[in-house]
mmCIF file of C-alpha atoms in Angstrom:
data_model
loop_
_atom_site.group_PDB
_atom_site.id
_atom_site.type_symbol
_atom_site.label_atom_id
_atom_site.label_comp_id
_atom_site.label_asym_id
_atom_site.label_seq_id
_atom_site.Cartn_x
_atom_site.Cartn_y
_atom_site.Cartn_z
ATOM 1 C CA UNK A 24 61.873 -80.199 99.311
ATOM 2 C CA UNK A 25 61.737 -78.185 102.503
ATOM 3 C CA UNK A 26 58.848 -79.329 104.585
ATOM 4 C CA UNK A 27 56.686 -76.569 103.241
ATOM 5 C CA UNK A 28 53.630 -77.098 101.230
ATOM 6 C CA UNK A 29 53.859 -76.038 97.676
ATOM 7 C CA UNK A 30 52.533 -72.766 98.678
ATOM 8 C CA UNK A 31 53.765 -71.026 95.651
ATOM 9 C CA UNK A 32 50.125 -70.859 94.741
ATOM 10 C CA UNK A 33 50.302 -68.421 97.520
ATOM 11 C CA UNK A 34 51.705 -65.850 95.160
ATOM 12 C CA UNK A 35 48.440 -65.284 93.329
ATOM 13 C CA UNK A 36 47.217 -61.724 93.179
ATOM 14 C CA UNK A 37 44.205 -60.375 91.360
ATOM 15 C CA UNK A 38 45.100 -58.612 88.204
ATOM 16 C CA UNK A 39 45.300 -59.360 84.495
ATOM 17 C CA UNK A 40 46.993 -62.126 82.571
ATOM 18 C CA UNK A 41 49.721 -59.746 81.450
ATOM 19 C CA UNK A 42 50.938 -59.246 85.019
ATOM 20 C CA UNK A 43 53.163 -61.650 86.889
ATOM 21 C CA UNK A 44 54.623 -62.020 90.359
ATOM 22 C CA UNK A 45 57.887 -63.551 91.451
ATOM 23 C CA UNK A 46 59.620 -64.173 94.739
ATOM 24 C CA UNK A 47 63.103 -65.174 95.859
ATOM 25 C CA UNK A 48 63.536 -67.083 99.122
ATOM 26 C CA UNK A 49 66.682 -68.026 101.029
ATOM 27 C CA UNK A 50 67.146 -69.923 104.257
ATOM 28 C CA UNK A 51 69.216 -72.210 106.437
ATOM 29 C CA UNK A 52 68.535 -74.806 109.105
ATOM 30 C CA UNK A 53 70.482 -76.957 111.518
ATOM 31 C CA UNK A 54 69.147 -80.117 109.824
ATOM 32 C CA UNK A 55 67.223 -81.045 106.676
ATOM 33 C CA UNK A 56 64.128 -82.971 107.785
ATOM 34 C CA UNK A 57 61.779 -84.182 105.048
ATOM 35 C CA UNK A 58 58.484 -85.799 106.039
ATOM 36 C CA UNK A 59 59.802 -86.567 109.492
ATOM 37 C CA UNK A 60 63.063 -88.138 108.271
ATOM 38 C CA UNK A 61 66.481 -86.439 108.802
ATOM 39 C CA UNK A 62 68.211 -86.202 105.425
ATOM 40 C CA UNK A 63 71.535 -84.546 106.293
ATOM 41 C CA UNK A 64 74.260 -84.898 108.899
ATOM 42 C CA UNK A 65 74.641 -81.159 109.359
ATOM 43 C CA UNK A 66 73.385 -77.728 108.451
ATOM 44 C CA UNK A 67 71.348 -77.022 105.341
ATOM 45 C CA UNK A 68 71.401 -73.898 103.161
ATOM 46 C CA UNK A 69 68.730 -73.454 100.511
ATOM 47 C CA UNK A 70 67.299 -70.970 98.035
ATOM 48 C CA UNK A 71 64.241 -70.869 95.802
ATOM 49 C CA UNK A 72 62.628 -68.831 93.066
ATOM 50 C CA UNK A 73 58.839 -68.855 92.611
ATOM 51 C CA UNK A 74 56.973 -67.376 89.658
ATOM 52 C CA UNK A 75 53.232 -67.012 89.139
ATOM 53 C CA UNK A 76 50.834 -65.351 86.719
ATOM 54 C CA UNK A 77 48.327 -63.166 88.522
ATOM 55 C CA UNK A 78 44.667 -64.230 88.313
ATOM 56 C CA UNK A 79 45.405 -67.398 86.299
ATOM 57 C CA UNK A 80 46.449 -69.510 89.306
ATOM 58 C CA UNK A 81 49.426 -70.951 87.429
ATOM 59 C CA UNK A 82 52.780 -71.026 89.216
ATOM 60 C CA UNK A 83 56.193 -72.659 88.968
ATOM 61 C CA UNK A 84 59.471 -72.636 90.826
ATOM 62 C CA UNK A 85 62.839 -74.157 91.611
ATOM 63 C CA UNK A 86 64.353 -75.017 95.000
ATOM 64 C CA UNK A 87 68.061 -75.771 95.549
ATOM 65 C CA UNK A 88 69.745 -77.115 98.696
ATOM 66 C CA UNK A 89 73.254 -78.207 99.612
ATOM 67 C CA UNK A 90 71.737 -81.179 101.488
ATOM 68 C CA UNK A 91 69.399 -83.579 99.731
ATOM 69 C CA UNK A 92 67.528 -86.853 99.892
ATOM 70 C CA UNK A 93 70.639 -88.903 99.077
ATOM 71 C CA UNK A 94 73.104 -86.886 101.137
ATOM 72 C CA UNK A 95 74.144 -84.743 98.173
ATOM 73 C CA UNK A 96 72.722 -81.447 96.979
ATOM 74 C CA UNK A 97 69.100 -81.446 95.856
ATOM 75 C CA UNK A 98 67.331 -79.572 93.079
ATOM 76 C CA UNK A 99 63.533 -79.552 92.963
ATOM 77 C CA UNK A 100 61.390 -78.115 90.203
ATOM 78 C CA UNK A 101 57.642 -77.734 90.483
ATOM 79 C CA UNK A 102 54.636 -76.304 88.706
ATOM 80 C CA UNK A 103 50.996 -76.187 89.588
ATOM 81 C CA UNK A 104 47.624 -74.528 89.541
ATOM 82 C CA UNK A 105 45.873 -72.883 92.490
ATOM 83 C CA UNK A 106 42.138 -72.299 92.261
ATOM 84 C CA UNK A 107 40.286 -70.085 94.708
ATOM 85 C CA UNK A 108 36.895 -71.576 95.575
ATOM 86 C CA UNK A 109 35.885 -68.942 98.108
ATOM 87 C CA UNK A 110 37.501 -66.309 100.293
ATOM 88 C CA UNK A 111 38.882 -68.979 102.676
ATOM 89 C CA UNK A 112 39.019 -72.126 100.534
ATOM 90 C CA UNK A 113 41.372 -72.922 97.655
ATOM 91 C CA UNK A 114 42.413 -75.978 95.663
ATOM 92 C CA UNK A 115 46.043 -76.643 94.714
ATOM 93 C CA UNK A 116 47.377 -79.283 92.319
ATOM 94 C CA UNK A 117 50.624 -79.816 90.458
ATOM 95 C CA UNK A 118 53.834 -81.761 89.856
ATOM 96 C CA UNK A 119 57.231 -81.900 91.596
ATOM 97 C CA UNK A 120 60.516 -83.306 90.313
ATOM 98 C CA UNK A 121 63.260 -84.183 92.838
ATOM 99 C CA UNK A 122 66.795 -84.381 91.423
ATOM 100 C CA UNK A 123 70.216 -85.266 92.821
ATOM 101 C CA UNK A 124 72.727 -83.921 90.249
ATOM 102 C CA UNK A 125 75.764 -85.470 91.964
ATOM 103 C CA UNK A 126 74.526 -89.049 92.159
ATOM 104 C CA UNK A 127 75.663 -91.478 89.452
ATOM 105 C CA UNK A 128 72.889 -92.898 87.316
ATOM 106 C CA UNK A 129 73.142 -96.267 89.055
ATOM 107 C CA UNK A 130 72.539 -94.722 92.479
ATOM 108 C CA UNK A 131 70.131 -91.881 91.764
ATOM 109 C CA UNK A 132 67.213 -93.191 93.798
ATOM 110 C CA UNK A 133 66.317 -89.640 94.798
ATOM 111 C CA UNK A 134 65.594 -88.669 91.183
ATOM 112 C CA UNK A 135 61.836 -89.052 91.212
ATOM 113 C CA UNK A 136 58.607 -87.233 90.597
ATOM 114 C CA UNK A 137 55.317 -86.612 92.370
ATOM 115 C CA UNK A 138 51.840 -85.390 91.571
ATOM 116 C CA UNK A 139 49.936 -83.642 94.341
ATOM 117 C CA UNK A 140 46.551 -82.196 95.182
ATOM 118 C CA UNK A 141 45.649 -80.158 98.219
ATOM 119 C CA UNK A 142 42.872 -78.202 99.841
ATOM 120 C CA UNK A 143 43.564 -75.046 101.842
ATOM 121 C CA UNK A 144 40.857 -73.892 104.210
ATOM 122 C CA UNK A 145 41.840 -70.826 106.195
ATOM 123 C CA UNK A 146 44.489 -72.047 108.704
ATOM 124 C CA UNK A 147 44.022 -75.725 107.802
ATOM 125 C CA UNK A 148 45.333 -77.576 104.761
ATOM 126 C CA UNK A 149 45.444 -81.190 103.621
ATOM 127 C CA UNK A 150 47.615 -82.546 100.779
ATOM 128 C CA UNK A 151 48.005 -85.906 99.051
ATOM 129 C CA UNK A 152 51.051 -86.886 96.958
ATOM 130 C CA UNK A 153 51.624 -89.780 94.575
ATOM 131 C CA UNK A 154 55.264 -90.603 93.840
ATOM 132 C CA UNK A 155 55.888 -92.429 90.558
ATOM 133 C CA UNK A 156 59.126 -93.926 91.893
ATOM 134 C CA UNK A 157 62.863 -93.341 91.663
ATOM 135 C CA UNK A 158 65.258 -93.976 88.816
ATOM 136 C CA UNK A 159 67.452 -96.553 90.585
ATOM 137 C CA UNK A 160 64.810 -98.915 92.030
ATOM 138 C CA UNK A 161 61.914 -100.480 90.143
ATOM 139 C CA UNK A 162 58.350 -100.599 91.433
ATOM 140 C CA UNK A 163 58.935 -98.210 94.345
ATOM 141 C CA UNK A 164 55.836 -96.056 93.920
ATOM 142 C CA UNK A 165 54.513 -94.478 97.105
ATOM 143 C CA UNK A 166 51.913 -92.108 98.495
ATOM 144 C CA UNK A 167 52.039 -89.490 101.216
ATOM 145 C CA UNK A 168 49.241 -87.534 102.879
ATOM 146 C CA UNK A 169 49.566 -84.708 105.355
ATOM 147 C CA UNK A 170 47.449 -82.331 107.385
ATOM 148 C CA UNK A 171 48.785 -79.004 108.640
ATOM 149 C CA UNK A 172 47.266 -76.410 110.939
ATOM 150 C CA UNK A 173 48.541 -72.912 111.693
ATOM 151 C CA UNK A 174 47.647 -71.388 115.046
ATOM 152 C CA UNK A 175 48.386 -67.639 115.400
ATOM 153 C CA UNK A 176 49.939 -66.820 118.759
ATOM 154 C CA UNK A 177 50.828 -63.167 118.381
ATOM 155 C CA UNK A 178 50.688 -60.653 115.557
ATOM 156 C CA UNK A 179 54.124 -61.821 114.417
ATOM 157 C CA UNK A 180 54.305 -65.431 115.679
ATOM 158 C CA UNK A 181 52.518 -68.692 114.943
ATOM 159 C CA UNK A 182 52.484 -72.363 115.865
ATOM 160 C CA UNK A 183 52.373 -74.920 113.039
ATOM 161 C CA UNK A 184 51.114 -78.462 113.683
ATOM 162 C CA UNK A 185 51.835 -81.284 111.226
ATOM 163 C CA UNK A 186 50.738 -84.902 110.839
ATOM 164 C CA UNK A 187 51.740 -87.058 107.856
ATOM 165 C CA UNK A 188 51.563 -90.652 106.680
ATOM 166 C CA UNK A 189 53.776 -92.440 104.125
ATOM 167 C CA UNK A 190 52.563 -95.580 102.323
ATOM 168 C CA UNK A 191 54.678 -97.745 100.028
ATOM 169 C CA UNK A 192 52.645 -98.943 97.042
ATOM 170 C CA UNK A 193 55.041 -100.739 94.704
ATOM 171 C CA UNK A 194 56.473 -104.261 94.878
ATOM 172 C CA UNK A 195 59.692 -102.866 96.347
ATOM 173 C CA UNK A 196 57.858 -101.865 99.536
ATOM 174 C CA UNK A 197 55.634 -104.955 99.568
ATOM 175 C CA UNK A 198 58.775 -107.036 100.143
ATOM 176 C CA UNK A 199 59.403 -105.226 103.469
ATOM 177 C CA UNK A 200 57.838 -106.246 106.760
ATOM 178 C CA UNK A 201 56.580 -102.660 107.115
ATOM 179 C CA UNK A 202 55.822 -100.458 104.125
ATOM 180 C CA UNK A 203 54.386 -97.418 105.871
ATOM 181 C CA UNK A 204 55.110 -94.949 108.655
ATOM 182 C CA UNK A 205 53.651 -91.754 110.085
ATOM 183 C CA UNK A 206 55.383 -88.554 111.130
ATOM 184 C CA UNK A 207 54.425 -85.534 113.174
ATOM 185 C CA UNK A 208 55.865 -82.181 114.126
ATOM 186 C CA UNK A 209 55.377 -78.873 115.881
ATOM 187 C CA UNK A 210 57.015 -75.639 114.734
ATOM 188 C CA UNK A 211 57.147 -72.204 116.328
ATOM 189 C CA UNK A 212 57.726 -69.429 113.774
ATOM 190 C CA UNK A 213 58.575 -65.835 114.695
ATOM 191 C CA UNK A 214 58.540 -63.087 112.072
ATOM 192 C CA UNK A 215 61.147 -60.333 112.435
ATOM 193 C CA UNK A 216 60.099 -58.340 109.396
ATOM 194 C CA UNK A 217 63.014 -57.331 107.169
ATOM 195 C CA UNK A 218 65.309 -59.572 109.245
ATOM 196 C CA UNK A 219 63.360 -62.652 108.173
ATOM 197 C CA UNK A 220 61.692 -65.470 110.091
ATOM 198 C CA UNK A 221 63.140 -67.778 112.716
ATOM 199 C CA UNK A 222 61.617 -71.228 113.285
ATOM 200 C CA UNK A 223 62.074 -73.836 116.000
ATOM 201 C CA UNK A 224 60.766 -77.316 115.146
ATOM 202 C CA UNK A 225 60.351 -80.668 116.865
ATOM 203 C CA UNK A 226 59.703 -83.630 114.534
ATOM 204 C CA UNK A 227 59.599 -87.413 114.814
ATOM 205 C CA UNK A 228 58.326 -90.496 112.989
ATOM 206 C CA UNK A 229 57.206 -94.030 113.821
ATOM 207 C CA UNK A 230 60.427 -95.562 112.427
ATOM 208 C CA UNK A 231 62.286 -97.212 115.302
ATOM 209 C CA UNK A 232 65.054 -99.843 115.220
ATOM 210 C CA UNK A 233 62.463 -102.628 114.777
ATOM 211 C CA UNK A 234 60.592 -100.996 111.911
ATOM 212 C CA UNK A 235 60.758 -102.733 108.549
ATOM 213 C CA UNK A 236 61.995 -99.554 106.858
ATOM 214 C CA UNK A 237 64.811 -98.863 109.336
ATOM 215 C CA UNK A 238 67.298 -100.336 106.868
ATOM 216 C CA UNK A 239 66.250 -97.757 104.260
ATOM 217 C CA UNK A 240 65.562 -94.680 106.376
ATOM 218 C CA UNK A 241 67.163 -93.343 109.560
ATOM 219 C CA UNK A 242 65.631 -94.351 112.870
ATOM 220 C CA UNK A 243 63.666 -91.249 113.816
ATOM 221 C CA UNK A 244 61.172 -92.180 116.510
ATOM 222 C CA UNK A 245 62.915 -89.879 118.996
ATOM 223 C CA UNK A 246 62.263 -86.120 118.758
ATOM 224 C CA UNK A 247 64.471 -84.240 116.306
ATOM 225 C CA UNK A 248 65.075 -80.594 117.215
ATOM 226 C CA UNK A 249 65.919 -78.112 114.466
ATOM 227 C CA UNK A 250 66.257 -74.360 114.207
ATOM 228 C CA UNK A 251 66.065 -72.395 110.982
ATOM 229 C CA UNK A 252 65.967 -68.956 109.399
ATOM 230 C CA UNK A 253 64.391 -67.789 106.141
ATOM 231 C CA UNK A 254 63.853 -64.560 104.254
ATOM 232 C CA UNK A 255 61.650 -63.735 101.256
ATOM 233 C CA UNK A 256 62.300 -61.014 98.684
ATOM 234 C CA UNK A 257 59.869 -59.711 96.129
ATOM 235 C CA UNK A 258 61.373 -59.587 92.651
ATOM 236 C CA UNK A 259 60.908 -57.004 89.946
ATOM 237 C CA UNK A 260 60.560 -59.548 87.123
#
């Protein structure tokens, strides 16, 4: 999924159970980078629909992209629960399913699922994910943790800092000389109101040509520059 946190818990308002909120998002980027790893060989176009029940904290959504984790299109579905602990602190937990509709069953390694839990504290958030593994490879469970910080620069611009760490847990990764890597990134996001947001990002990971996972994932220790645009629309249903 786009390197956004499942912030659909972000849609919570404060009304009754009978009310609901929904949002449609569209965007494009020069490259699809997921957890520091380039996933496409060209531009990405994506769209999403998020739905939440006000005051309950429950939310769900779907995200679709022409570029995915196996080089084909990607469809992600997710659902979760966001709990406000105080004015600045909230807890977020849920499930994500990653699907590659074009891949044959024998090669659908990107069809997998994750459970996640996160804490949002004002401009800082930290999330942990547990992946139960893909459908094409046995015993390829993994975990990923990330910390993100948003630094306001102007009234309509911000700097986003990201640090993440991937850890292979199953026997599939234990057979590799390296079963973990870290990634980091910096993004500058400018809001143009009704025209949407424009983002410039620099990302990289610790996977070089000598890393044990370089045969599975692209070498990405050099900075990857991407530019993107997104726009959100409130929906009437």
